[in-house]
Coordinates of C-alpha atoms in Angstrom, one line a residue:
Chain A
M1 CA 37.0 -6.0 -7.9
D2 CA 38.8 -3.4 -9.9
A3 CA 40.1 0.0 -8.8
V4 CA 37.2 1.9 -10.2
S5 CA 34.7 -0.2 -8.3
I6 CA 36.7 0.2 -5.1
L7 CA 36.7 4.0 -5.5
N8 CA 33.0 3.9 -6.2
Y9 CA 32.3 2.0 -3.0
I10 CA 34.5 4.3 -1.0
I11 CA 32.9 7.4 -2.3
A12 CA 29.4 5.9 -1.8
F13 CA 30.1 5.1 1.8
F14 CA 31.8 8.4 2.5
S15 CA 28.8 10.3 1.1
L16 CA 26.5 8.2 3.2
F17 CA 28.6 8.9 6.3
V18 CA 28.7 12.6 5.9
V19 CA 24.9 12.8 5.2
S20 CA 24.3 10.5 8.2
V21 CA 26.2 12.8 10.6
F22 CA 24.1 15.7 9.6
L23 CA 21.0 13.6 9.7
L24 CA 21.7 12.4 13.2
L25 CA 22.7 15.9 14.4
F26 CA 19.4 17.2 13.1
L27 CA 17.4 14.4 14.7
K28 CA 19.1 15.1 18.0
Y29 CA 18.6 18.8 18.0
R30 CA 15.4 19.0 15.9
N31 CA 13.4 20.6 18.8
T32 CA 16.1 23.0 20.0
Y33 CA 18.0 24.2 17.0
L34 CA 15.8 27.2 16.6
Q35 CA 15.9 28.2 20.3
K36 CA 17.8 31.3 21.2
P37 CA 19.3 32.4 24.5
K38 CA 17.2 34.4 26.9
Q39 CA 17.3 38.2 26.8
T40 CA 19.0 39.3 30.0
G41 CA 19.0 43.1 29.6
W42 CA 22.7 43.2 29.4
K43 CA 23.7 46.0 27.0
P44 CA 27.5 46.3 26.6
L45 CA 29.2 48.8 24.4
V46 CA 29.4 47.4 20.9
S47 CA 32.0 48.6 18.4
V48 CA 31.0 47.9 14.8
I49 CA 33.9 48.1 12.4
M50 CA 33.1 48.7 8.8
P51 CA 36.0 48.6 6.4
A52 CA 35.1 50.1 3.1
Y53 CA 36.8 50.3 -0.3
N54 CA 34.8 52.1 -3.0
E55 CA 31.5 51.3 -1.4
G56 CA 29.9 54.7 -2.1
V57 CA 26.7 53.1 -3.5
Y58 CA 26.0 51.0 -0.4
I59 CA 27.7 52.5 2.6
A60 CA 25.0 55.0 3.6
D61 CA 22.3 52.3 3.8
S62 CA 24.7 50.0 5.7
I63 CA 25.4 52.7 8.3
K64 CA 21.8 53.6 8.5
S65 CA 20.9 50.0 9.2
V66 CA 23.2 49.9 12.2
L67 CA 21.9 53.2 13.5
A68 CA 18.4 51.9 13.2
S69 CA 19.1 49.0 15.5
D70 CA 16.9 48.4 18.4
Y71 CA 19.9 49.1 20.7
P72 CA 20.8 52.2 22.7
K73 CA 22.8 54.6 20.6
D74 CA 25.1 55.5 23.4
K75 CA 26.1 51.8 23.5
L76 CA 27.1 51.9 19.8
D77 CA 30.5 52.7 18.5
I78 CA 30.5 52.6 14.7
I79 CA 34.0 52.8 13.2
I80 CA 34.2 53.3 9.4
V81 CA 37.6 52.6 8.0
D82 CA 37.9 53.9 4.5
D83 CA 40.6 51.7 2.9
G84 CA 41.9 54.3 0.4
S85 CA 38.7 54.5 -1.7
T86 CA 38.8 56.4 -4.9
D87 CA 35.1 57.2 -4.9
N88 CA 33.0 59.2 -2.5
T89 CA 32.8 56.5 0.2
Y90 CA 34.7 58.7 2.7
E91 CA 32.6 61.8 2.1
I92 CA 29.4 59.8 2.5
A93 CA 30.5 58.2 5.7
K94 CA 31.7 61.5 7.1
T95 CA 28.1 62.9 6.9
F96 CA 27.1 60.5 9.6
E97 CA 29.7 61.6 12.1
K98 CA 27.7 64.5 13.4
E99 CA 25.0 63.6 15.9
N100 CA 25.7 59.9 15.6
P101 CA 28.1 57.5 17.4
V102 CA 30.1 57.2 14.1
R103 CA 33.9 57.7 13.7
V104 CA 35.3 57.8 10.2
F105 CA 39.0 57.1 9.5
K106 CA 40.9 57.1 6.2
K107 CA 44.0 55.0 5.6
E108 CA 46.1 54.0 2.6
N109 CA 44.7 51.0 0.8
G110 CA 46.0 47.8 2.5
G111 CA 43.3 45.2 2.1
K112 CA 40.3 44.2 4.2
G113 CA 42.3 42.4 6.9
A114 CA 44.5 45.5 7.5
A115 CA 41.5 47.8 7.6
L116 CA 39.8 45.5 10.2
N117 CA 42.9 45.5 12.3
F118 CA 43.0 49.3 12.1
G119 CA 39.4 49.4 13.3
I120 CA 40.1 46.9 16.2
E121 CA 42.9 49.3 17.4
K122 CA 40.2 52.0 17.6
A123 CA 37.5 49.9 19.1
K124 CA 36.2 50.8 22.6
G125 CA 33.5 48.2 22.9
E126 CA 33.4 45.1 25.1
L127 CA 32.1 43.4 22.0
T128 CA 33.3 44.1 18.5
A129 CA 31.3 43.4 15.3
T130 CA 32.9 43.3 11.9
M131 CA 30.6 44.3 9.1
D132 CA 30.9 44.7 5.3
A133 CA 29.9 48.0 3.9
D134 CA 27.4 46.4 1.5
S135 CA 25.6 44.5 4.3
Y136 CA 22.5 45.6 6.3
L137 CA 21.3 44.8 9.8
T138 CA 17.7 44.4 10.8
K139 CA 16.4 46.2 13.9
D140 CA 16.9 43.1 16.0
T141 CA 20.3 41.8 14.8
L142 CA 22.4 43.1 17.7
K143 CA 19.7 42.3 20.3
E144 CA 19.6 38.7 19.1
L145 CA 23.3 38.2 19.1
I146 CA 24.4 39.8 22.4
P147 CA 22.7 37.3 24.7
Y148 CA 25.0 34.5 23.4
F149 CA 27.9 36.3 25.1
T150 CA 26.3 35.8 28.5
D151 CA 27.9 32.3 28.2
L152 CA 31.5 33.2 29.1
E153 CA 32.9 30.4 26.9
V154 CA 31.4 32.1 23.8
M155 CA 34.0 34.2 22.0
A156 CA 32.3 34.8 18.7
V157 CA 28.7 34.6 17.3
T158 CA 27.8 34.4 13.6
P159 CA 24.4 35.7 12.5
A160 CA 22.1 34.5 9.8
V161 CA 23.6 36.1 6.7
K162 CA 21.0 36.2 4.0
I163 CA 20.3 37.6 0.6
K164 CA 17.2 39.7 -0.1
Q165 CA 14.6 38.2 -2.4
T166 CA 15.1 39.3 -6.0
T167 CA 13.9 38.4 -9.4
S168 CA 17.3 37.3 -10.6
W169 CA 17.8 33.6 -10.7
I170 CA 21.4 33.8 -9.8
S171 CA 20.6 35.7 -6.6
E172 CA 17.8 33.3 -5.8
F173 CA 20.1 30.3 -6.1
Q174 CA 22.5 32.1 -3.8
R175 CA 19.7 32.8 -1.3
I176 CA 18.9 29.1 -1.2
E177 CA 22.6 28.3 -0.8
Y178 CA 23.0 30.8 2.0
L179 CA 20.0 29.3 3.9
M180 CA 21.5 25.8 3.5
I181 CA 24.8 27.1 4.8
L182 CA 23.1 28.6 7.8
F183 CA 21.2 25.5 8.6
S184 CA 24.3 23.2 8.3
R185 CA 26.4 25.7 10.3
K186 CA 23.8 25.7 13.0
L187 CA 24.0 21.9 13.2
L188 CA 27.8 22.0 13.2
S189 CA 27.7 24.5 16.0
F190 CA 26.3 21.8 18.3
I191 CA 29.6 20.0 17.9
D192 CA 31.7 23.2 18.1
C193 CA 32.7 23.0 14.4
V194 CA 31.8 26.5 13.2
P195 CA 34.5 27.2 10.6
V196 CA 33.9 30.8 9.6
T197 CA 32.8 34.1 11.1
P198 CA 31.2 35.6 8.0
G199 CA 32.6 38.8 6.6
P200 CA 29.2 40.5 6.1
F201 CA 28.7 40.5 9.9
S202 CA 30.1 38.7 12.9
M203 CA 30.4 39.6 16.5
F204 CA 33.4 38.9 18.8
R205 CA 34.6 39.6 22.3
T206 CA 37.0 42.4 21.7
G207 CA 39.6 40.9 24.0
V208 CA 39.7 37.7 22.0
L209 CA 40.3 39.5 18.7
T210 CA 43.2 41.3 20.3
K211 CA 44.5 38.2 22.1
V212 CA 44.5 36.0 18.9
G213 CA 46.3 38.8 17.0
G214 CA 43.6 40.3 14.9
F215 CA 42.9 39.5 11.3
D216 CA 45.4 37.9 8.9
E217 CA 46.2 40.8 6.5
H218 CA 47.4 38.6 3.7
N219 CA 44.6 36.1 3.5
L220 CA 42.0 35.7 0.7
V221 CA 39.3 34.6 3.2
E222 CA 40.3 36.4 6.4
D223 CA 36.9 35.7 7.9
Q224 CA 37.5 32.0 7.8
E225 CA 41.1 32.3 9.0
I226 CA 40.2 34.2 12.1
A227 CA 37.5 31.6 12.9
L228 CA 40.1 28.8 12.5
R229 CA 42.5 30.7 14.8
I230 CA 39.7 31.1 17.4
Q231 CA 39.0 27.4 17.1
A232 CA 42.8 26.7 17.4
N233 CA 42.7 28.6 20.7
N234 CA 39.8 26.5 21.9
Y235 CA 37.4 29.4 22.1
K236 CA 33.7 28.8 21.3
I237 CA 31.9 30.2 18.3
K238 CA 28.1 30.0 18.2
S239 CA 25.7 30.5 15.4
S240 CA 22.4 32.3 15.5
M241 CA 19.4 31.6 13.2
S242 CA 17.4 34.5 14.3
A243 CA 19.8 37.5 14.0
S244 CA 19.4 38.4 10.3
V245 CA 22.0 40.3 8.2
Y246 CA 21.4 40.9 4.6
T247 CA 24.2 41.2 2.1
E248 CA 24.7 42.0 -1.6
P249 CA 25.5 38.9 -3.7
P250 CA 27.6 38.7 -6.8
S251 CA 25.1 39.6 -9.6
T252 CA 26.7 37.8 -12.6
M253 CA 27.8 34.2 -13.0
W254 CA 31.3 35.3 -13.7
D255 CA 31.5 37.4 -10.5
L256 CA 30.0 34.4 -8.5
L257 CA 32.6 32.1 -10.0
R258 CA 35.4 34.5 -9.1
Q259 CA 34.1 34.8 -5.6
R260 CA 33.9 31.0 -5.1
V261 CA 37.3 30.4 -6.6
R262 CA 38.7 32.9 -4.1
W263 CA 36.8 31.2 -1.3
Q264 CA 38.0 27.8 -2.4
R265 CA 41.7 28.8 -2.8
G266 CA 41.8 30.7 0.4
G267 CA 39.8 28.1 2.2
V268 CA 41.9 25.1 1.2
R269 CA 45.1 27.0 2.1
N270 CA 43.6 27.9 5.5
Y271 CA 42.7 24.4 6.2
W272 CA 46.1 23.3 5.2
K273 CA 47.6 25.9 7.4
Y274 CA 45.5 24.6 10.3
R275 CA 46.1 20.9 9.6
F276 CA 47.8 20.7 12.9
L277 CA 44.4 20.8 14.5
I278 CA 43.8 17.2 13.3
K279 CA 44.2 15.8 16.8
P280 CA 41.7 14.4 19.3
E281 CA 42.6 17.3 21.6
Y282 CA 40.7 19.5 19.3
G283 CA 37.6 17.3 19.6
D284 CA 35.1 17.1 16.7
F285 CA 36.8 20.0 15.0
G286 CA 40.1 18.2 14.8
V287 CA 38.9 14.6 14.4
Y288 CA 35.9 15.2 12.0
F289 CA 35.6 18.7 10.6
I290 CA 39.1 19.5 9.3
P291 CA 39.7 16.1 7.8
L292 CA 36.1 16.3 6.3
N293 CA 37.2 19.3 4.3
F294 CA 40.1 17.6 2.7
A295 CA 38.1 14.4 2.2
T296 CA 35.3 16.3 0.6
L297 CA 37.6 18.1 -1.9
T298 CA 39.3 14.8 -2.7
A299 CA 36.0 13.0 -3.1
F300 CA 34.7 15.8 -5.4
F301 CA 37.6 15.3 -7.8
V302 CA 37.3 11.6 -7.6
V303 CA 33.6 11.7 -8.4
L304 CA 34.3 14.1 -11.3
G305 CA 37.0 11.7 -12.5
L306 CA 34.8 8.7 -12.2
L307 CA 32.0 10.5 -14.1
L308 CA 34.4 11.5 -16.9
Y309 CA 35.8 7.9 -16.9
S310 CA 32.3 6.4 -17.2
L311 CA 31.4 8.8 -20.0
L312 CA 34.6 8.2 -21.9
S313 CA 34.6 4.4 -21.4
T314 CA 30.9 3.9 -22.4
P315 CA 31.0 0.8 -24.5
Y316 CA 30.2 1.2 -28.2
Y317 CA 27.1 -1.1 -28.1
V318 CA 25.4 1.0 -25.4
R319 CA 24.2 3.3 -28.2
Y320 CA 21.7 0.6 -29.2
I321 CA 20.2 0.3 -25.7
W322 CA 20.5 3.9 -24.3
F323 CA 17.1 3.9 -22.6
D324 CA 17.4 0.3 -21.2
V325 CA 20.8 1.2 -19.6
F326 CA 19.0 3.4 -17.1
G327 CA 17.2 0.3 -15.8
L328 CA 20.0 -2.1 -16.3
G329 CA 22.6 0.2 -14.7
M330 CA 20.6 0.6 -11.4
D331 CA 22.5 -0.7 -8.5
L332 CA 23.8 0.1 -5.1
F333 CA 25.3 3.4 -6.3
T334 CA 22.0 4.5 -7.8
F335 CA 20.4 3.8 -4.5
V336 CA 23.1 5.7 -2.5
A337 CA 22.9 8.6 -4.9
G338 CA 19.2 8.6 -4.6
F339 CA 19.4 8.6 -0.8
V340 CA 21.9 11.4 -0.8
I341 CA 19.9 13.5 -3.2
I342 CA 16.6 12.9 -1.3
T343 CA 18.3 13.8 2.0
S344 CA 19.8 16.9 0.4
L345 CA 16.4 17.9 -0.8
A346 CA 15.0 17.3 2.7
F347 CA 17.7 19.5 4.1
L348 CA 17.0 22.1 1.5
Y349 CA 13.4 22.1 2.5
L350 CA 14.2 22.2 6.2
S351 CA 16.7 25.0 5.6
V352 CA 14.1 27.2 3.9
K353 CA 11.4 26.2 6.4
S354 CA 13.7 27.2 9.3
F355 CA 13.4 30.8 8.2
K356 CA 9.7 31.7 8.3
N357 CA 10.2 35.0 6.6
E358 CA 12.1 33.6 3.6
C359 CA 9.9 32.7 0.7
I360 CA 11.6 30.7 -2.1
K361 CA 9.8 29.8 -5.3
L362 CA 9.4 26.1 -5.9
R363 CA 11.1 26.2 -9.3
Y364 CA 14.3 27.6 -7.8
M365 CA 14.2 24.9 -5.0
I366 CA 13.8 22.1 -7.6
T367 CA 16.6 23.3 -9.9
F368 CA 19.0 24.4 -7.1
I369 CA 20.8 21.1 -6.8
F370 CA 21.6 20.9 -10.5
F371 CA 22.7 24.5 -10.5
Y372 CA 24.8 23.9 -7.5
W373 CA 26.5 20.9 -8.9
Y374 CA 27.6 22.8 -12.1
L375 CA 28.7 25.7 -9.9
M376 CA 30.8 23.4 -7.9
V377 CA 32.3 21.8 -11.0
G378 CA 33.1 25.3 -12.3
Y379 CA 34.8 26.7 -9.3
N380 CA 36.6 23.6 -8.3
V381 CA 38.0 23.1 -11.8
L382 CA 39.1 26.7 -11.9
F383 CA 40.5 26.4 -8.4
L384 CA 42.6 23.4 -9.5
I385 CA 43.8 25.1 -12.7
K386 CA 44.8 28.2 -10.7
E387 CA 46.6 26.2 -8.1
L388 CA 48.4 24.1 -10.7
R389 CA 49.4 27.2 -12.6
K390 CA 50.4 28.8 -9.3
D391 CA 48.4 31.9 -10.1
S392 CA 49.0 34.9 -7.9
F393 CA 46.6 35.4 -4.9
S394 CA 44.4 38.4 -5.2
W395 CA 40.9 39.6 -4.5
Chain B
M1 CA 36.3 25.3 26.4
D2 CA 36.5 21.6 26.9
R3 CA 36.5 19.8 23.6
H4 CA 35.4 16.2 23.1
V5 CA 34.9 13.8 20.2
S6 CA 31.3 12.8 19.7
V7 CA 32.0 9.1 19.4
P8 CA 28.4 8.0 19.7
L9 CA 27.5 10.4 16.8
Y10 CA 30.2 8.9 14.5
V11 CA 29.5 5.3 15.5
G12 CA 25.8 6.0 14.9
A13 CA 26.5 7.6 11.5
F14 CA 28.8 4.6 10.6
F15 CA 26.1 2.0 11.4
L16 CA 23.4 4.1 9.7
S17 CA 25.6 4.3 6.6
L18 CA 26.4 0.6 6.8
A19 CA 22.6 -0.2 7.0
I20 CA 21.8 2.0 4.0
F21 CA 24.8 0.6 2.2
L22 CA 23.6 -3.0 2.8
I23 CA 20.0 -2.2 1.9
G24 CA 21.5 -0.6 -1.3
I25 CA 23.4 -3.8 -2.1
Y26 CA 20.2 -5.9 -1.5
I27 CA 18.0 -3.6 -3.6
G28 CA 20.8 -3.7 -6.3
S29 CA 20.7 -7.5 -6.4
L30 CA 16.9 -7.4 -6.6
I31 CA 17.1 -5.0 -9.6
D32 CA 19.8 -7.2 -11.2
Q33 CA 17.5 -10.3 -10.8
S34 CA 14.6 -8.3 -12.2
N35 CA 16.7 -7.3 -15.2
L36 CA 17.6 -10.9 -15.9
D37 CA 13.9 -11.9 -15.5
Q38 CA 13.0 -9.2 -17.9
I39 CA 15.4 -10.5 -20.5
S40 CA 14.2 -14.0 -19.9
G41 CA 10.7 -12.9 -20.5
D42 CA 11.8 -11.0 -23.7
I43 CA 13.4 -14.2 -24.9
L44 CA 10.2 -16.1 -24.4
V45 CA 8.2 -13.5 -26.3
A46 CA 10.7 -13.6 -29.2
T47 CA 10.7 -17.4 -29.2
E48 CA 6.9 -17.3 -29.6
K49 CA 7.3 -14.9 -32.6
V50 CA 9.9 -17.2 -34.2
K51 CA 7.5 -20.2 -33.8
S52 CA 4.8 -18.2 -35.5
I53 CA 7.0 -17.4 -38.4
N54 CA 8.1 -21.1 -38.6
L55 CA 4.5 -22.2 -38.6
L56 CA 3.7 -19.8 -41.5
L57 CA 6.7 -21.1 -43.4
L58 CA 5.5 -24.7 -42.8
A59 CA 2.0 -23.9 -43.8
E60 CA 2.9 -22.1 -47.0
G61 CA 5.6 -24.5 -48.1
N62 CA 7.9 -22.8 -50.6
S63 CA 5.5 -20.1 -51.6
T64 CA 7.0 -16.7 -52.1
S65 CA 3.8 -14.8 -51.7
F66 CA 4.3 -14.3 -48.0
C67 CA 7.9 -13.1 -48.4
P68 CA 7.1 -9.5 -47.3
V69 CA 5.5 -10.8 -44.2
Y70 CA 8.4 -13.2 -43.4
L71 CA 11.0 -10.5 -44.0
S72 CA 9.1 -7.9 -41.9
E73 CA 8.6 -10.4 -39.0
I74 CA 12.1 -11.7 -39.1
S75 CA 13.5 -8.1 -39.1
S76 CA 11.3 -7.3 -36.1
V77 CA 12.5 -10.4 -34.2
E78 CA 16.1 -9.8 -35.1
S79 CA 16.0 -6.2 -33.8
D80 CA 14.7 -7.5 -30.5
V81 CA 17.2 -10.3 -30.4
E82 CA 20.1 -7.9 -31.0
K83 CA 18.9 -5.7 -28.2
M84 CA 18.7 -8.6 -25.8
G85 CA 22.3 -9.6 -26.7
H86 CA 23.5 -6.1 -25.9
K87 CA 21.7 -6.1 -22.6
L88 CA 23.2 -9.4 -21.7
T89 CA 26.7 -8.1 -22.7
Y90 CA 26.1 -4.9 -20.6
L91 CA 25.2 -7.0 -17.6
E92 CA 28.3 -9.2 -18.1
E93 CA 30.8 -6.5 -18.9
E94 CA 29.6 -3.6 -16.7
K95 CA 28.1 -5.4 -13.7
D96 CA 29.8 -8.8 -13.7
I97 CA 26.4 -10.6 -13.9
Y98 CA 26.6 -13.9 -15.7
D99 CA 23.6 -16.3 -16.2
T100 CA 24.8 -19.2 -18.3
E101 CA 21.4 -20.8 -18.6
L102 CA 19.8 -17.5 -19.8
K103 CA 22.7 -17.1 -22.3
K104 CA 22.1 -20.6 -23.7
E105 CA 18.4 -19.8 -24.1
Y106 CA 19.4 -16.7 -25.9
F107 CA 21.8 -18.6 -28.2
I108 CA 18.9 -21.0 -29.1
L109 CA 16.8 -18.0 -30.1
E110 CA 19.7 -16.4 -32.0
A111 CA 20.3 -19.7 -33.9
E112 CA 16.6 -20.0 -34.7
S113 CA 16.6 -16.4 -36.0
Y114 CA 19.7 -17.2 -38.0
L115 CA 18.1 -20.2 -39.6
L116 CA 15.0 -18.3 -40.4
S117 CA 17.0 -15.6 -42.1
K118 CA 19.0 -18.2 -44.0
K119 CA 15.7 -19.7 -45.3
A120 CA 14.3 -16.2 -46.2
K121 CA 17.5 -15.5 -48.1
T122 CA 16.9 -18.4 -50.4
L123 CA 13.2 -18.3 -50.5
C124 CA 12.7 -14.6 -50.8
D125 CA 15.9 -13.5 -52.5
D126 CA 16.8 -11.5 -49.5
K127 CA 20.1 -9.6 -49.9
S128 CA 21.0 -9.6 -46.3
V129 CA 24.6 -10.6 -45.4
L130 CA 24.6 -13.1 -42.5
L131 CA 27.5 -12.9 -40.1
L132 CA 28.2 -15.5 -37.5
Y133 CA 30.6 -14.4 -34.8
F134 CA 32.2 -17.0 -32.5
Y135 CA 33.9 -15.7 -29.4
S136 CA 34.9 -16.8 -26.0
N137 CA 34.6 -14.8 -22.8
T138 CA 37.1 -17.0 -21.0
N139 CA 40.1 -17.6 -23.2
C140 CA 40.1 -14.9 -25.8
S141 CA 41.5 -11.5 -24.8
I142 CA 40.8 -9.9 -28.2
C143 CA 37.2 -11.1 -28.6
Y144 CA 35.6 -8.1 -26.9
D145 CA 37.3 -5.6 -29.2
Q146 CA 36.6 -7.9 -32.2
G147 CA 32.9 -7.8 -31.3
I148 CA 32.9 -4.0 -31.2
D149 CA 34.7 -3.9 -34.6
V150 CA 32.1 -6.1 -36.1
L151 CA 29.4 -3.7 -34.9
K152 CA 31.3 -0.6 -36.1
A153 CA 31.9 -2.1 -39.5
R154 CA 28.2 -3.0 -39.8
D155 CA 27.2 0.5 -38.7
N156 CA 29.6 2.1 -41.2
I157 CA 28.1 0.2 -44.1
L158 CA 24.5 1.1 -43.2
T159 CA 23.0 2.8 -46.2
G160 CA 19.4 3.5 -45.3
E161 CA 18.5 -0.2 -44.7
K162 CA 20.2 -2.5 -42.3
F163 CA 21.1 -5.6 -44.3
I164 CA 24.0 -7.1 -42.3
K165 CA 22.7 -9.4 -39.6
I166 CA 25.1 -10.4 -36.8
Y167 CA 24.7 -13.5 -34.7
S168 CA 27.2 -13.8 -31.9
F169 CA 27.9 -17.1 -30.0
D170 CA 30.1 -17.8 -27.0
G171 CA 31.6 -21.1 -27.9
T172 CA 32.8 -21.9 -24.4
I173 CA 29.7 -21.9 -22.2
G174 CA 28.5 -25.3 -23.2
S175 CA 25.7 -24.2 -25.5
P176 CA 24.7 -27.2 -27.8
V177 CA 23.4 -24.8 -30.4
A178 CA 26.7 -22.8 -30.5
E179 CA 28.7 -26.0 -30.6
A180 CA 26.6 -27.4 -33.5
L181 CA 27.1 -24.3 -35.5
M182 CA 30.8 -24.3 -34.8
A183 CA 31.0 -28.0 -35.9
E184 CA 29.1 -27.1 -39.1
F185 CA 31.7 -24.4 -40.0
N186 CA 34.6 -26.3 -38.4
V187 CA 35.4 -23.4 -36.0
T188 CA 38.4 -24.3 -33.8
G189 CA 39.6 -21.0 -32.4
Y190 CA 38.4 -17.5 -31.3
P191 CA 37.6 -15.1 -32.7
T192 CA 36.1 -16.6 -35.9
I193 CA 33.8 -14.8 -38.2
I194 CA 31.6 -16.5 -40.9
I195 CA 30.3 -14.1 -43.5
D196 CA 27.8 -15.8 -45.8
N197 CA 29.4 -19.2 -45.2
V198 CA 33.0 -17.9 -45.7
K199 CA 35.2 -18.4 -42.7
Y200 CA 37.6 -15.8 -41.4
E201 CA 39.8 -16.8 -38.5
G202 CA 41.7 -14.5 -36.1
R203 CA 41.3 -10.8 -35.5
L204 CA 39.9 -8.5 -38.3
N205 CA 39.8 -4.8 -37.8
T206 CA 36.9 -2.6 -38.7
A207 CA 38.4 -1.6 -42.0
E208 CA 39.0 -5.2 -43.0
I209 CA 35.4 -6.3 -42.1
Y210 CA 34.1 -3.3 -43.8
E211 CA 36.0 -4.2 -47.0
I212 CA 34.6 -7.8 -46.8
F213 CA 31.1 -6.3 -46.5
Q214 CA 31.7 -4.0 -49.5
N215 CA 32.9 -7.0 -51.6
H216 CA 29.8 -9.0 -50.6
S217 CA 27.5 -6.0 -51.5
N218 CA 29.2 -5.6 -54.9
S219 CA 29.1 -9.4 -55.6
Q220 CA 25.4 -9.5 -54.6
A221 CA 24.7 -6.4 -56.8
N222 CA 26.3 -8.1 -59.8

């Protein structure tokens, strides 16, 4: 057996294993994954920190969505941190201060992490939520999230961050992707492996944020870094499927690629920074989840290499039997790939079905996997190029 | 919080993966066998076609009136035979699947096809160049590349009509037909190419084979 065959076998088995873990998790929790904690009537003071940099277009609607929450206004403490905007963000935010539990601060531009930390210093709530200035809550978001904190072990809760239905195919693909992420994150939460507290909206116990030292001010994906730090401190992060938050997605392919390259670069660096968690003491997070991220990235490049190799090493005579090769070439790997694709499609279907209000057109569902593969190739290749060139880190 | 490793989950996932993996291997082997059966069936069909052409030749003696039919039928059979050869090579090279008996059957069909073409060349004044290529899969490291060069040279010289016919034989699998042809042309080593009864021993690159083809075309035109 040659090296290429061995690599093929390893990748095939690895893919099956990852899919099987998710499959078994789903089977185990299929009847409970949509359950939410009981409402207890507990209504703590909630600080909502909204850092904003040149968000004049969106910020008013974002603030309005928090104020419209089905939650007592006197239990809300909305902190707007204008991070040195050069547009009218500050002026717009200021208009909400009168008659509303809104406090607006302006500071020199220092990045999102620094703005969040600035807000944490001002926070008075028992719970603190971080929120992007281009995200919107629904009436029930806070009400759905708060009951999770009645479990004293829970230190952070992530909502269901979604994208509103649009007519743009690029947004629709992101909508599907976000739903799949939510579904898989929910399954991962059952083994305490939630790796991110999403920037659009996440809720924390204020004490924990202070205790773990606040947000990393020099991180490309500070929302992931804080989650890893919470995990490193053995605090629990839960994931809600019913608390919806809507956010604005990148609207062009180039913006989407840039966002993903940033996530990937920041993400890989964060996992590398927290590689010390790869120990049985950190349970599934240390033994399975962190290694899984390194293995997945490695596997992705190996698969890409194998595909390129198979394309470049296609024998000359195959040109005479192109169509027959589809039949002749079928083997274990075709079967495994088929199984992985069918399972992914089933997960895709379950992800969408888990959110009754989300309606996705069939054509987007069918083409999503192909789109996502090319997106992954794009951002991973760009990620690799940027890392090899040691490009500077910036938003 | 108390952390723990979900050992049953990973053990379950491992065995589930293993089960799917083994099912995949089993299904893969079924598909491979079905591919071989398909080629075997194709050989039978092509053999029947060859028999029909032979019957026609026997019935009509040396009459040239049926030449268009012969040439068209032979061309159709040879196109099928070449495809079968490539499929067998694909299974051998890419999937390590060898079926010596099937290969022998294939060589018989190829030899029959060669003899038919040879007959048609004389009887019907067919200008095709007949190329016999003797190789070995076991003791000839350059034979694979030589085979590809032969194909490339043939494809380079295509000028609207395919007139170079290639018949490849592995001389080391114990095929009586291959051995008989080797004896006829006194082939002792690999690779060896016979182009219209002229023997070329050792490796020839694409350009060299191409040049030989050109010379043949010119001499036939004259």
